[in-house]
PDB file of C-alpha atoms in Angstrom:
ATOM      1  CA  MET K 240      97.656  45.147 -52.233  1.00  0.00           C
ATOM      2  CA  ARG K 241      95.474  42.051 -50.615  1.00  0.00           C
ATOM      3  CA  PRO K 242      94.608  39.452 -52.859  1.00  0.00           C
ATOM      4  CA  LEU K 243      90.312  39.888 -53.190  1.00  0.00           C
ATOM      5  CA  ARG K 244      91.126  43.645 -53.704  1.00  0.00           C
ATOM      6  CA  ARG K 245      93.526  42.932 -56.364  1.00  0.00           C
ATOM      7  CA  LEU K 246      91.014  40.366 -58.095  1.00  0.00           C
ATOM      8  CA  MET K 247      87.864  43.200 -57.077  1.00  0.00           C
ATOM      9  CA  LEU K 248      89.729  45.637 -59.288  1.00  0.00           C
ATOM     10  CA  ALA K 249      90.975  43.517 -62.137  1.00  0.00           C
ATOM     11  CA  ALA K 250      87.252  42.850 -62.581  1.00  0.00           C
ATOM     12  CA  THR K 251      86.313  46.351 -62.708  1.00  0.00           C
ATOM     13  CA  ALA K 252      89.036  47.186 -64.905  1.00  0.00           C
ATOM     14  CA  MET K 253      87.605  44.281 -67.074  1.00  0.00           C
ATOM     15  CA  LEU K 254      84.248  45.706 -67.345  1.00  0.00           C
ATOM     16  CA  ALA K 255      85.497  49.161 -68.284  1.00  0.00           C
ATOM     17  CA  LEU K 256      87.343  47.539 -71.073  1.00  0.00           C
ATOM     18  CA  THR K 257      83.987  45.713 -72.073  1.00  0.00           C
ATOM     19  CA  ALA K 258      82.021  49.046 -71.705  1.00  0.00           C
ATOM     20  CA  THR K 259      84.206  50.777 -74.506  1.00  0.00           C
ATOM     21  CA  ALA K 260      83.794  48.000 -76.853  1.00  0.00           C
ATOM     22  CA  SER K 261      80.188  47.237 -76.524  1.00  0.00           C
ATOM     23  CA  GLN K 262      78.018  50.209 -76.158  1.00  0.00           C
ATOM     24  CA  ALA K 263      77.516  51.072 -79.446  1.00  0.00           C
ATOM     25  CA  ALA K 264      76.382  47.716 -80.955  1.00  0.00           C
ATOM     26  CA  GLY K 265      73.262  47.612 -79.795  1.00  0.00           C
ATOM     27  CA  PRO K 266      69.943  47.991 -77.914  1.00  0.00           C
ATOM     28  CA  GLY K 267      71.470  46.570 -74.478  1.00  0.00           C
ATOM     29  CA  TYR K 268      73.065  43.444 -75.951  1.00  0.00           C
ATOM     30  CA  THR K 269      76.074  42.376 -78.312  1.00  0.00           C
ATOM     31  CA  THR K 270      76.020  39.488 -81.146  1.00  0.00           C
ATOM     32  CA  LEU K 271      78.945  36.892 -80.614  1.00  0.00           C
ATOM     33  CA  SER K 272      80.706  37.131 -84.061  1.00  0.00           C
ATOM     34  CA  THR K 273      81.258  33.729 -83.913  1.00  0.00           C
ATOM     35  CA  PRO K 274      78.333  31.775 -82.239  1.00  0.00           C
ATOM     36  CA  VAL K 275      78.783  29.174 -79.934  1.00  0.00           C
ATOM     37  CA  PRO K 276      76.347  25.866 -80.444  1.00  0.00           C
ATOM     38  CA  ALA K 277      73.873  25.655 -77.531  1.00  0.00           C
ATOM     39  CA  THR K 278      73.431  22.636 -75.948  1.00  0.00           C
ATOM     40  CA  ALA K 279      69.789  23.094 -74.390  1.00  0.00           C
ATOM     41  CA  PRO K 280      67.267  20.203 -75.454  1.00  0.00           C
ATOM     42  CA  GLY K 281      64.191  21.254 -77.668  1.00  0.00           C
ATOM     43  CA  LYS K 282      63.127  24.445 -77.576  1.00  0.00           C
ATOM     44  CA  LYS K 283      64.849  25.998 -74.492  1.00  0.00           C
ATOM     45  CA  VAL K 284      66.943  28.400 -74.406  1.00  0.00           C
ATOM     46  CA  GLU K 285      70.366  28.013 -73.052  1.00  0.00           C
ATOM     47  CA  VAL K 286      71.505  31.144 -70.864  1.00  0.00           C
ATOM     48  CA  ILE K 287      75.284  31.304 -69.484  1.00  0.00           C
ATOM     49  CA  GLU K 288      76.683  33.716 -66.663  1.00  0.00           C
ATOM     50  CA  PHE K 289      80.385  34.023 -66.892  1.00  0.00           C
ATOM     51  CA  PHE K 290      81.195  35.153 -63.110  1.00  0.00           C
ATOM     52  CA  MET K 291      84.058  35.324 -60.448  1.00  0.00           C
ATOM     53  CA  TYR K 292      83.439  34.664 -56.839  1.00  0.00           C
ATOM     54  CA  THR K 293      85.650  38.047 -56.081  1.00  0.00           C
ATOM     55  CA  CYS K 294      83.571  39.793 -58.006  1.00  0.00           C
ATOM     56  CA  PRO K 295      81.462  42.610 -56.324  1.00  0.00           C
ATOM     57  CA  HIS K 296      79.443  43.098 -59.549  1.00  0.00           C
ATOM     58  CA  CYS K 297      78.327  39.497 -59.573  1.00  0.00           C
ATOM     59  CA  TYR K 298      77.348  39.561 -56.012  1.00  0.00           C
ATOM     60  CA  ALA K 299      75.089  42.556 -56.662  1.00  0.00           C
ATOM     61  CA  LEU K 300      73.482  40.711 -59.858  1.00  0.00           C
ATOM     62  CA  ASP K 301      73.209  37.386 -58.140  1.00  0.00           C
ATOM     63  CA  PRO K 302      69.736  37.663 -56.106  1.00  0.00           C
ATOM     64  CA  LEU K 303      68.025  39.014 -59.022  1.00  0.00           C
ATOM     65  CA  LEU K 304      69.469  36.854 -61.563  1.00  0.00           C
ATOM     66  CA  GLU K 305      68.480  33.829 -59.163  1.00  0.00           C
ATOM     67  CA  GLU K 306      64.877  35.338 -58.936  1.00  0.00           C
ATOM     68  CA  TRP K 307      64.892  35.228 -62.732  1.00  0.00           C
ATOM     69  CA  VAL K 308      66.304  32.056 -63.466  1.00  0.00           C
ATOM     70  CA  LYS K 309      63.039  30.645 -61.126  1.00  0.00           C
ATOM     71  CA  LYS K 310      60.511  33.035 -62.907  1.00  0.00           C
ATOM     72  CA  GLN K 311      61.997  31.056 -66.438  1.00  0.00           C
ATOM     73  CA  GLY K 312      61.233  28.073 -65.252  1.00  0.00           C
ATOM     74  CA  ASP K 313      61.935  25.439 -67.917  1.00  0.00           C
ATOM     75  CA  ARG K 314      61.979  27.915 -70.571  1.00  0.00           C
ATOM     76  CA  ILE K 315      65.503  28.083 -70.377  1.00  0.00           C
ATOM     77  CA  VAL K 316      68.716  25.908 -69.332  1.00  0.00           C
ATOM     78  CA  PHE K 317      71.064  27.991 -67.146  1.00  0.00           C
ATOM     79  CA  LYS K 318      74.297  27.410 -66.390  1.00  0.00           C
ATOM     80  CA  ARG K 319      77.425  29.216 -65.176  1.00  0.00           C
ATOM     81  CA  LEU K 320      81.206  29.517 -65.935  1.00  0.00           C
ATOM     82  CA  HIS K 321      83.719  30.617 -63.093  1.00  0.00           C
ATOM     83  CA  PHE K 322      86.607  32.934 -64.786  1.00  0.00           C
ATOM     84  CA  ALA K 323      89.774  31.193 -63.640  1.00  0.00           C
ATOM     85  CA  GLN K 324      92.899  33.221 -62.135  1.00  0.00           C
ATOM     86  CA  GLY K 325      95.164  30.445 -63.591  1.00  0.00           C
ATOM     87  CA  PRO K 326      94.728  26.486 -63.546  1.00  0.00           C
ATOM     88  CA  THR K 327      95.039  26.395 -59.963  1.00  0.00           C
ATOM     89  CA  ASP K 328      92.213  28.947 -58.881  1.00  0.00           C
ATOM     90  CA  PRO K 329      90.773  27.696 -55.487  1.00  0.00           C
ATOM     91  CA  LEU K 330      87.379  29.228 -56.310  1.00  0.00           C
ATOM     92  CA  ALA K 331      87.479  28.398 -59.836  1.00  0.00           C
ATOM     93  CA  HIS K 332      88.243  25.026 -58.767  1.00  0.00           C
ATOM     94  CA  ALA K 333      85.337  24.526 -55.935  1.00  0.00           C
ATOM     95  CA  TYR K 334      83.040  25.715 -58.569  1.00  0.00           C
ATOM     96  CA  VAL K 335      84.050  23.030 -60.963  1.00  0.00           C
ATOM     97  CA  THR K 336      83.714  20.452 -57.884  1.00  0.00           C
ATOM     98  CA  LEU K 337      80.316  21.291 -56.924  1.00  0.00           C
ATOM     99  CA  GLU K 338      79.020  21.228 -60.525  1.00  0.00           C
ATOM    100  CA  ALA K 339      80.120  17.723 -60.661  1.00  0.00           C
ATOM    101  CA  MET K 340      78.513  16.831 -57.269  1.00  0.00           C
ATOM    102  CA  GLY K 341      75.382  18.897 -58.755  1.00  0.00           C
ATOM    103  CA  GLN K 342      75.635  21.432 -55.560  1.00  0.00           C
ATOM    104  CA  THR K 343      76.151  24.364 -57.233  1.00  0.00           C
ATOM    105  CA  GLU K 344      72.601  26.168 -56.080  1.00  0.00           C
ATOM    106  CA  LEU K 345      73.429  25.006 -52.407  1.00  0.00           C
ATOM    107  CA  VAL K 346      76.293  26.822 -52.075  1.00  0.00           C
ATOM    108  CA  HIS K 347      76.595  29.351 -54.553  1.00  0.00           C
ATOM    109  CA  SER K 348      74.751  32.635 -52.881  1.00  0.00           C
ATOM    110  CA  LYS K 349      76.338  31.387 -49.605  1.00  0.00           C
ATOM    111  CA  ILE K 350      80.010  31.597 -51.254  1.00  0.00           C
ATOM    112  CA  LEU K 351      79.102  35.170 -52.545  1.00  0.00           C
ATOM    113  CA  ARG K 352      77.746  36.880 -49.533  1.00  0.00           C
ATOM    114  CA  ALA K 353      80.622  35.315 -46.999  1.00  0.00           C
ATOM    115  CA  ILE K 354      83.603  36.643 -49.409  1.00  0.00           C
ATOM    116  CA  HIS K 355      81.659  40.290 -50.144  1.00  0.00           C
ATOM    117  CA  GLY K 356      78.534  40.567 -47.177  1.00  0.00           C
ATOM    118  CA  GLU K 357      80.932  38.754 -44.577  1.00  0.00           C
ATOM    119  CA  ARG K 358      84.371  39.880 -45.802  1.00  0.00           C
ATOM    120  CA  GLN K 359      85.383  36.186 -44.777  1.00  0.00           C
ATOM    121  CA  ARG K 360      88.913  35.074 -46.791  1.00  0.00           C
ATOM    122  CA  ILE K 361      87.836  31.809 -48.422  1.00  0.00           C
ATOM    123  CA  TYR K 362      89.143  32.581 -51.070  1.00  0.00           C
ATOM    124  CA  ARG K 363      92.829  31.969 -50.016  1.00  0.00           C
ATOM    125  CA  SER K 364      93.550  28.237 -50.704  1.00  0.00           C
ATOM    126  CA  ASP K 365      91.523  24.830 -51.248  1.00  0.00           C
ATOM    127  CA  GLU K 366      91.511  24.176 -47.531  1.00  0.00           C
ATOM    128  CA  GLN K 367      90.045  27.073 -46.496  1.00  0.00           C
ATOM    129  CA  MET K 368      87.281  26.877 -48.988  1.00  0.00           C
ATOM    130  CA  LYS K 369      86.497  23.083 -48.358  1.00  0.00           C
ATOM    131  CA  GLU K 370      86.456  23.720 -44.786  1.00  0.00           C
ATOM    132  CA  PHE K 371      83.590  26.354 -45.531  1.00  0.00           C
ATOM    133  CA  LEU K 372      81.620  24.211 -48.183  1.00  0.00           C
ATOM    134  CA  VAL K 373      81.728  21.507 -45.395  1.00  0.00           C
ATOM    135  CA  LYS K 374      80.139  23.704 -42.644  1.00  0.00           C
ATOM    136  CA  ASN K 375      77.288  24.830 -45.172  1.00  0.00           C
ATOM    137  CA  GLY K 376      76.256  21.028 -45.992  1.00  0.00           C
ATOM    138  CA  VAL K 377      78.424  19.766 -48.788  1.00  0.00           C
ATOM    139  CA  ASP K 378      79.454  16.393 -48.057  1.00  0.00           C
ATOM    140  CA  LYS K 379      83.426  15.981 -47.160  1.00  0.00           C
ATOM    141  CA  ALA K 380      84.521  12.581 -48.691  1.00  0.00           C
ATOM    142  CA  ARG K 381      82.669  13.230 -51.755  1.00  0.00           C
ATOM    143  CA  TYR K 382      83.940  16.785 -52.735  1.00  0.00           C
ATOM    144  CA  GLU K 383      87.710  15.452 -51.893  1.00  0.00           C
ATOM    145  CA  GLN K 384      87.144  12.328 -54.123  1.00  0.00           C
ATOM    146  CA  LEU K 385      85.933  14.429 -57.145  1.00  0.00           C
ATOM    147  CA  PHE K 386      88.455  17.155 -56.374  1.00  0.00           C
ATOM    148  CA  ASN K 387      91.045  15.467 -57.846  1.00  0.00           C
ATOM    149  CA  SER K 388      89.081  13.724 -60.644  1.00  0.00           C
ATOM    150  CA  PHE K 389      90.212  13.632 -64.010  1.00  0.00           C
ATOM    151  CA  SER K 390      86.791  15.344 -65.153  1.00  0.00           C
ATOM    152  CA  VAL K 391      87.037  18.038 -62.577  1.00  0.00           C
ATOM    153  CA  GLN K 392      91.068  18.549 -63.600  1.00  0.00           C
ATOM    154  CA  THR K 393      90.085  18.182 -67.327  1.00  0.00           C
ATOM    155  CA  LYS K 394      87.525  21.080 -67.327  1.00  0.00           C
ATOM    156  CA  MET K 395      89.714  23.431 -65.005  1.00  0.00           C
ATOM    157  CA  LYS K 396      92.475  23.031 -67.762  1.00  0.00           C
ATOM    158  CA  SER K 397      89.674  23.677 -70.391  1.00  0.00           C
ATOM    159  CA  LEU K 398      87.915  26.821 -68.764  1.00  0.00           C
ATOM    160  CA  ALA K 399      90.072  29.665 -70.392  1.00  0.00           C
ATOM    161  CA  ASN K 400      89.719  27.820 -73.707  1.00  0.00           C
ATOM    162  CA  THR K 401      86.013  27.645 -73.017  1.00  0.00           C
ATOM    163  CA  ILE K 402      85.663  31.499 -71.811  1.00  0.00           C
ATOM    164  CA  GLY K 403      87.380  32.399 -74.835  1.00  0.00           C
ATOM    165  CA  LYS K 404      85.287  30.885 -77.558  1.00  0.00           C
ATOM    166  CA  TYR K 405      82.212  33.002 -76.265  1.00  0.00           C
ATOM    167  CA  GLN K 406      84.188  35.798 -76.760  1.00  0.00           C
ATOM    168  CA  VAL K 407      83.893  36.728 -73.034  1.00  0.00           C
ATOM    169  CA  THR K 408      86.502  39.119 -71.066  1.00  0.00           C
ATOM    170  CA  SER K 409      84.929  40.465 -68.334  1.00  0.00           C
ATOM    171  CA  ALA K 410      82.191  39.210 -64.980  1.00  0.00           C
ATOM    172  CA  PRO K 411      79.350  39.145 -64.802  1.00  0.00           C
ATOM    173  CA  THR K 412      78.692  38.748 -69.054  1.00  0.00           C
ATOM    174  CA  LEU K 413      75.728  36.706 -70.169  1.00  0.00           C
ATOM    175  CA  VAL K 414      75.404  34.933 -73.191  1.00  0.00           C
ATOM    176  CA  VAL K 415      71.913  33.842 -74.213  1.00  0.00           C
ATOM    177  CA  ASP K 416      71.503  30.705 -76.759  1.00  0.00           C
ATOM    178  CA  GLY K 417      75.813  30.903 -77.765  1.00  0.00           C
ATOM    179  CA  ARG K 418      74.579  34.034 -79.820  1.00  0.00           C
ATOM    180  CA  TYR K 419      73.722  37.354 -77.903  1.00  0.00           C
ATOM    181  CA  MET K 420      75.924  38.878 -74.774  1.00  0.00           C
ATOM    182  CA  THR K 421      74.659  41.354 -72.483  1.00  0.00           C
ATOM    183  CA  SER K 422      75.897  42.441 -68.659  1.00  0.00           C
ATOM    184  CA  PRO K 423      75.134  45.294 -66.607  1.00  0.00           C
ATOM    185  CA  THR K 424      77.391  47.438 -68.605  1.00  0.00           C
ATOM    186  CA  ILE K 425      75.939  46.807 -71.565  1.00  0.00           C
ATOM    187  CA  ALA K 426      72.331  46.909 -70.672  1.00  0.00           C
ATOM    188  CA  GLY K 427      73.045  49.730 -67.866  1.00  0.00           C
ATOM    189  CA  GLY K 428      74.846  52.478 -70.171  1.00  0.00           C
ATOM    190  CA  PRO K 429      76.412  55.656 -68.906  1.00  0.00           C
ATOM    191  CA  GLY K 430      76.027  56.711 -65.091  1.00  0.00           C
ATOM    192  CA  ALA K 431      73.725  53.632 -64.401  1.00  0.00           C
ATOM    193  CA  SER K 432      73.690  52.828 -60.777  1.00  0.00           C
ATOM    194  CA  GLU K 433      74.404  49.143 -59.749  1.00  0.00           C
ATOM    195  CA  VAL K 434      70.632  48.574 -59.408  1.00  0.00           C
ATOM    196  CA  GLN K 435      69.462  50.052 -62.094  1.00  0.00           C
ATOM    197  CA  ALA K 436      72.117  48.207 -64.340  1.00  0.00           C
ATOM    198  CA  GLY K 437      71.105  45.287 -62.690  1.00  0.00           C
ATOM    199  CA  ARG K 438      67.609  45.425 -63.698  1.00  0.00           C
ATOM    200  CA  GLN K 439      68.217  47.011 -67.061  1.00  0.00           C
ATOM    201  CA  THR K 440      70.426  43.175 -67.767  1.00  0.00           C
ATOM    202  CA  ILE K 441      67.089  41.164 -66.321  1.00  0.00           C
ATOM    203  CA  ALA K 442      65.159  43.472 -68.804  1.00  0.00           C
ATOM    204  CA  VAL K 443      67.136  42.466 -71.524  1.00  0.00           C
ATOM    205  CA  LEU K 444      67.749  38.989 -70.753  1.00  0.00           C
ATOM    206  CA  ASP K 445      63.659  38.502 -70.913  1.00  0.00           C
ATOM    207  CA  GLN K 446      64.007  40.001 -74.578  1.00  0.00           C
ATOM    208  CA  LEU K 447      67.022  37.841 -75.653  1.00  0.00           C
ATOM    209  CA  VAL K 448      65.421  34.776 -74.490  1.00  0.00           C
ATOM    210  CA  ALA K 449      61.860  35.415 -76.049  1.00  0.00           C
ATOM    211  CA  LYS K 450      63.873  36.418 -79.145  1.00  0.00           C
ATOM    212  CA  ALA K 451      65.842  33.418 -79.086  1.00  0.00           C
ATOM    213  CA  ALA K 452      62.944  31.366 -78.445  1.00  0.00           C
ATOM    214  CA  ALA K 453      60.965  32.846 -81.489  1.00  0.00           C
ATOM    215  CA  GLU K 454      64.097  32.054 -83.541  1.00  0.00           C
ATOM    216  CA  LYS K 455      63.576  28.002 -82.416  1.00  0.00           C
ATOM    217  CA  LYS K 456      59.888  27.749 -83.891  1.00  0.00           C
TER     218      LYS K 456
END
């Protein structure tokens, strides 16, 4: 089985497991049993997307989520965490490096489109990913400098532990203010299409951001 197909099937399997555990927990979202302190300043609401570049559901949700984040403006602080398939996962490593450069938004959707829309195999190695990023406007020298930096290496090693604190087991999953969790599986419910589940996830995010903001007053 090809590496991409293995990872896609793994992501789908994780979604199925989450559906079993979450659908009885509430109207489109669950509450973390142990909240994680949010880091958003003031009354802003923290929203974190847990994703994988090889996850087809993340690809489907991405345009809806991108539009939603823009509409939220200064109400939220939006972050992403990439599930890592081990400590040397080239896709997670690339994302953490881009994050350190402040250039995730430059190429995030392009990476998803390349893998899922164009079937490019940039996920096979660090070199293939770097070549793709440089072609899409990322500074090669700066990328190479940060790729093996102490801060990036430290974050790579801590990814699994960080994700574990949020009790997240599948992608895509969104956590609002360190307390509320939703996803296309939880929000969409049984029988929902990919598009329906995505739209319902966005609707639930609106509710959760409003709820979290009200609780800060």
